[in-house]
Amino acid sequence: FGCKDFLVKEIPADMFSLTTLTTDYLSYIVGDPVSVTFSVPVGTPNAWIGIYDASLTENEISTNAAPGVLDFAFAACNNKDGDQSISRYCAATATSGTVDFLGFSYVGTFRVCYVFDLGGSGYNHAFESPEY
């Protein structure tokens, strides 16, 4: 019988500083589609782009990612349904691309966040969008 230990490290800090997010406009009319372009050094499964109320602090979003999100789409799959029929997760990875939110129906000031999904161990975010 043989076993081999292995190590799983945290996401490197430079992943956050090297991540970029841009929206196609800085201002929208309710119901307009919102397109978000992203670039990350390394693509990870289940990573998503989330739209949050701009009044939330980074700490509130980082420690409670899913419940505070107003809308989201998996970054590599550009949808909410993923590419896994049973789990509805997105196993695909992408280092860049565009995610489209059609008919965003909230009024106010928002921010987009790239969420590195760490499964059961929590979430990490990279914030790089201006408020819109």
mmCIF file of C-alpha atoms in Angstrom:
data_model
loop_
_atom_site.group_PDB
_atom_site.id
_atom_site.type_symbol
_atom_site.label_atom_id
_atom_site.label_comp_id
_atom_site.label_asym_id
_atom_site.label_seq_id
_atom_site.Cartn_x
_atom_site.Cartn_y
_atom_site.Cartn_z
ATOM 1 C CA PHE A 1 0.000 0.000 0.000
ATOM 2 C CA GLY A 2 1.442 3.396 -0.910
ATOM 3 C CA CYS A 3 0.406 6.982 -0.438
ATOM 4 C CA LYS A 4 1.774 10.295 -1.586
ATOM 5 C CA ASP A 5 1.213 13.617 0.178
ATOM 6 C CA PHE A 6 0.520 16.732 -1.843
ATOM 7 C CA LEU A 7 0.061 20.428 -1.105
ATOM 8 C CA VAL A 8 -2.705 22.786 -2.185
ATOM 9 C CA LYS A 9 -1.726 26.451 -1.915
ATOM 10 C CA GLU A 10 -3.793 29.610 -1.637
ATOM 11 C CA ILE A 11 -4.347 31.637 -4.789
ATOM 12 C CA PRO A 12 -1.201 33.792 -5.171
ATOM 13 C CA ALA A 13 -1.703 37.425 -4.143
ATOM 14 C CA ASP A 14 -0.619 38.683 -7.574
ATOM 15 C CA MET A 15 -3.639 36.919 -9.104
ATOM 16 C CA PHE A 16 -5.756 39.713 -7.646
ATOM 17 C CA SER A 17 -3.546 42.601 -8.674
ATOM 18 C CA LEU A 18 -3.170 41.213 -12.215
ATOM 19 C CA THR A 19 -6.911 40.632 -12.695
ATOM 20 C CA THR A 20 -8.794 43.228 -14.723
ATOM 21 C CA LEU A 21 -12.501 43.830 -15.190
ATOM 22 C CA THR A 22 -14.131 46.428 -17.407
ATOM 23 C CA THR A 23 -17.739 47.130 -18.287
ATOM 24 C CA ASP A 24 -18.716 48.231 -21.762
ATOM 25 C CA TYR A 25 -20.190 51.482 -20.344
ATOM 26 C CA LEU A 26 -20.018 53.356 -17.054
ATOM 27 C CA SER A 27 -23.728 54.183 -17.050
ATOM 28 C CA TYR A 28 -26.783 52.165 -18.100
ATOM 29 C CA ILE A 29 -30.563 52.472 -18.268
ATOM 30 C CA VAL A 30 -32.465 49.811 -16.339
ATOM 31 C CA GLY A 31 -32.965 46.790 -18.601
ATOM 32 C CA ASP A 32 -29.856 47.468 -20.705
ATOM 33 C CA PRO A 33 -27.486 44.549 -21.263
ATOM 34 C CA VAL A 34 -24.230 44.841 -19.292
ATOM 35 C CA SER A 35 -21.094 43.309 -20.807
ATOM 36 C CA VAL A 36 -18.075 42.673 -18.593
ATOM 37 C CA THR A 37 -14.665 41.885 -20.067
ATOM 38 C CA PHE A 38 -12.198 40.074 -17.815
ATOM 39 C CA SER A 39 -8.571 39.016 -17.820
ATOM 40 C CA VAL A 40 -6.918 36.819 -15.174
ATOM 41 C CA PRO A 41 -3.416 35.305 -15.075
ATOM 42 C CA VAL A 42 -4.779 31.767 -14.565
ATOM 43 C CA GLY A 43 -8.302 30.513 -15.236
ATOM 44 C CA THR A 44 -9.965 28.476 -12.480
ATOM 45 C CA PRO A 45 -13.059 26.247 -12.609
ATOM 46 C CA ASN A 46 -16.296 27.730 -11.216
ATOM 47 C CA ALA A 47 -14.928 31.290 -11.258
ATOM 48 C CA TRP A 48 -17.691 33.781 -11.812
ATOM 49 C CA ILE A 49 -18.372 37.432 -12.476
ATOM 50 C CA GLY A 50 -20.810 38.890 -9.947
ATOM 51 C CA ILE A 51 -22.660 42.193 -9.810
ATOM 52 C CA TYR A 52 -22.948 43.641 -6.300
ATOM 53 C CA ASP A 53 -24.407 46.772 -4.753
ATOM 54 C CA ALA A 54 -21.575 49.305 -4.505
ATOM 55 C CA SER A 55 -22.443 49.993 -0.846
ATOM 56 C CA LEU A 56 -21.115 46.563 0.178
ATOM 57 C CA THR A 57 -17.579 46.567 1.498
ATOM 58 C CA GLU A 58 -14.879 44.283 0.135
ATOM 59 C CA ASN A 59 -14.983 42.335 3.403
ATOM 60 C CA GLU A 60 -18.768 41.852 3.192
ATOM 61 C CA ILE A 61 -18.489 40.527 -0.338
ATOM 62 C CA SER A 62 -15.391 38.383 0.316
ATOM 63 C CA THR A 63 -16.870 36.606 3.308
ATOM 64 C CA ASN A 64 -20.370 36.206 1.909
ATOM 65 C CA ALA A 65 -19.990 36.091 -1.868
ATOM 66 C CA ALA A 66 -23.037 34.204 -3.083
ATOM 67 C CA PRO A 67 -25.833 35.720 -0.919
ATOM 68 C CA GLY A 68 -24.846 39.322 -1.706
ATOM 69 C CA VAL A 69 -24.682 38.884 -5.471
ATOM 70 C CA LEU A 70 -27.454 40.545 -7.523
ATOM 71 C CA ASP A 71 -26.568 38.679 -10.700
ATOM 72 C CA PHE A 72 -23.739 36.397 -11.786
ATOM 73 C CA ALA A 73 -22.424 34.309 -14.646
ATOM 74 C CA PHE A 74 -19.642 31.747 -14.737
ATOM 75 C CA ALA A 75 -16.665 33.427 -16.410
ATOM 76 C CA ALA A 76 -15.648 30.588 -18.741
ATOM 77 C CA CYS A 77 -19.191 29.394 -19.486
ATOM 78 C CA ASN A 78 -20.848 32.847 -19.846
ATOM 79 C CA ASN A 79 -23.994 31.533 -18.163
ATOM 80 C CA LYS A 80 -25.490 30.620 -14.781
ATOM 81 C CA ASP A 81 -25.963 26.959 -15.637
ATOM 82 C CA GLY A 82 -22.315 25.952 -16.086
ATOM 83 C CA ASP A 83 -21.288 23.048 -18.268
ATOM 84 C CA GLN A 84 -21.993 20.192 -15.843
ATOM 85 C CA SER A 85 -25.539 18.878 -16.229
ATOM 86 C CA ILE A 86 -25.948 17.468 -12.715
ATOM 87 C CA SER A 87 -24.016 19.923 -10.536
ATOM 88 C CA ARG A 88 -24.557 22.978 -12.785
ATOM 89 C CA TYR A 89 -20.943 24.010 -12.141
ATOM 90 C CA CYS A 90 -18.567 25.319 -14.786
ATOM 91 C CA ALA A 91 -15.545 23.049 -15.169
ATOM 92 C CA ALA A 92 -14.204 25.099 -18.066
ATOM 93 C CA THR A 93 -11.493 27.682 -17.440
ATOM 94 C CA ALA A 94 -10.647 30.912 -19.235
ATOM 95 C CA THR A 95 -7.985 33.566 -18.778
ATOM 96 C CA SER A 96 -9.965 36.200 -20.667
ATOM 97 C CA GLY A 97 -13.359 36.756 -22.168
ATOM 98 C CA THR A 98 -16.653 38.616 -21.923
ATOM 99 C CA VAL A 99 -19.682 37.836 -19.793
ATOM 100 C CA ASP A 100 -23.048 39.289 -20.776
ATOM 101 C CA PHE A 101 -25.830 40.190 -18.347
ATOM 102 C CA LEU A 102 -29.006 40.654 -20.375
ATOM 103 C CA GLY A 103 -31.725 42.914 -19.041
ATOM 104 C CA PHE A 104 -30.117 43.934 -15.732
ATOM 105 C CA SER A 105 -33.168 45.113 -13.763
ATOM 106 C CA TYR A 106 -31.775 46.984 -10.763
ATOM 107 C CA VAL A 107 -31.426 50.754 -10.288
ATOM 108 C CA GLY A 108 -28.503 52.175 -8.311
ATOM 109 C CA THR A 109 -24.724 52.078 -8.183
ATOM 110 C CA PHE A 110 -22.999 48.717 -8.601
ATOM 111 C CA ARG A 111 -19.618 47.046 -8.917
ATOM 112 C CA VAL A 112 -18.550 43.910 -10.716
ATOM 113 C CA CYS A 113 -16.242 41.385 -9.082
ATOM 114 C CA TYR A 114 -14.318 38.416 -10.410
ATOM 115 C CA VAL A 115 -14.863 35.635 -7.880
ATOM 116 C CA PHE A 116 -12.316 32.864 -7.523
ATOM 117 C CA ASP A 117 -14.478 30.015 -6.187
ATOM 118 C CA LEU A 118 -12.524 28.009 -3.616
ATOM 119 C CA GLY A 119 -15.286 25.504 -2.978
ATOM 120 C CA GLY A 120 -15.828 24.666 0.681
ATOM 121 C CA SER A 121 -12.971 26.870 1.885
ATOM 122 C CA GLY A 122 -14.606 30.174 0.974
ATOM 123 C CA TYR A 123 -14.269 32.732 -1.797
ATOM 124 C CA ASN A 124 -11.650 35.202 -2.883
ATOM 125 C CA HIS A 125 -12.296 38.204 -5.085
ATOM 126 C CA ALA A 126 -10.465 40.551 -7.346
ATOM 127 C CA PHE A 127 -12.082 43.972 -7.533
ATOM 128 C CA GLU A 128 -11.196 46.007 -10.566
ATOM 129 C CA SER A 129 -14.332 47.679 -11.812
ATOM 130 C CA PRO A 130 -15.340 51.280 -11.435
ATOM 131 C CA GLU A 131 -18.719 51.710 -9.853
ATOM 132 C CA TYR A 132 -21.470 52.087 -12.434
#
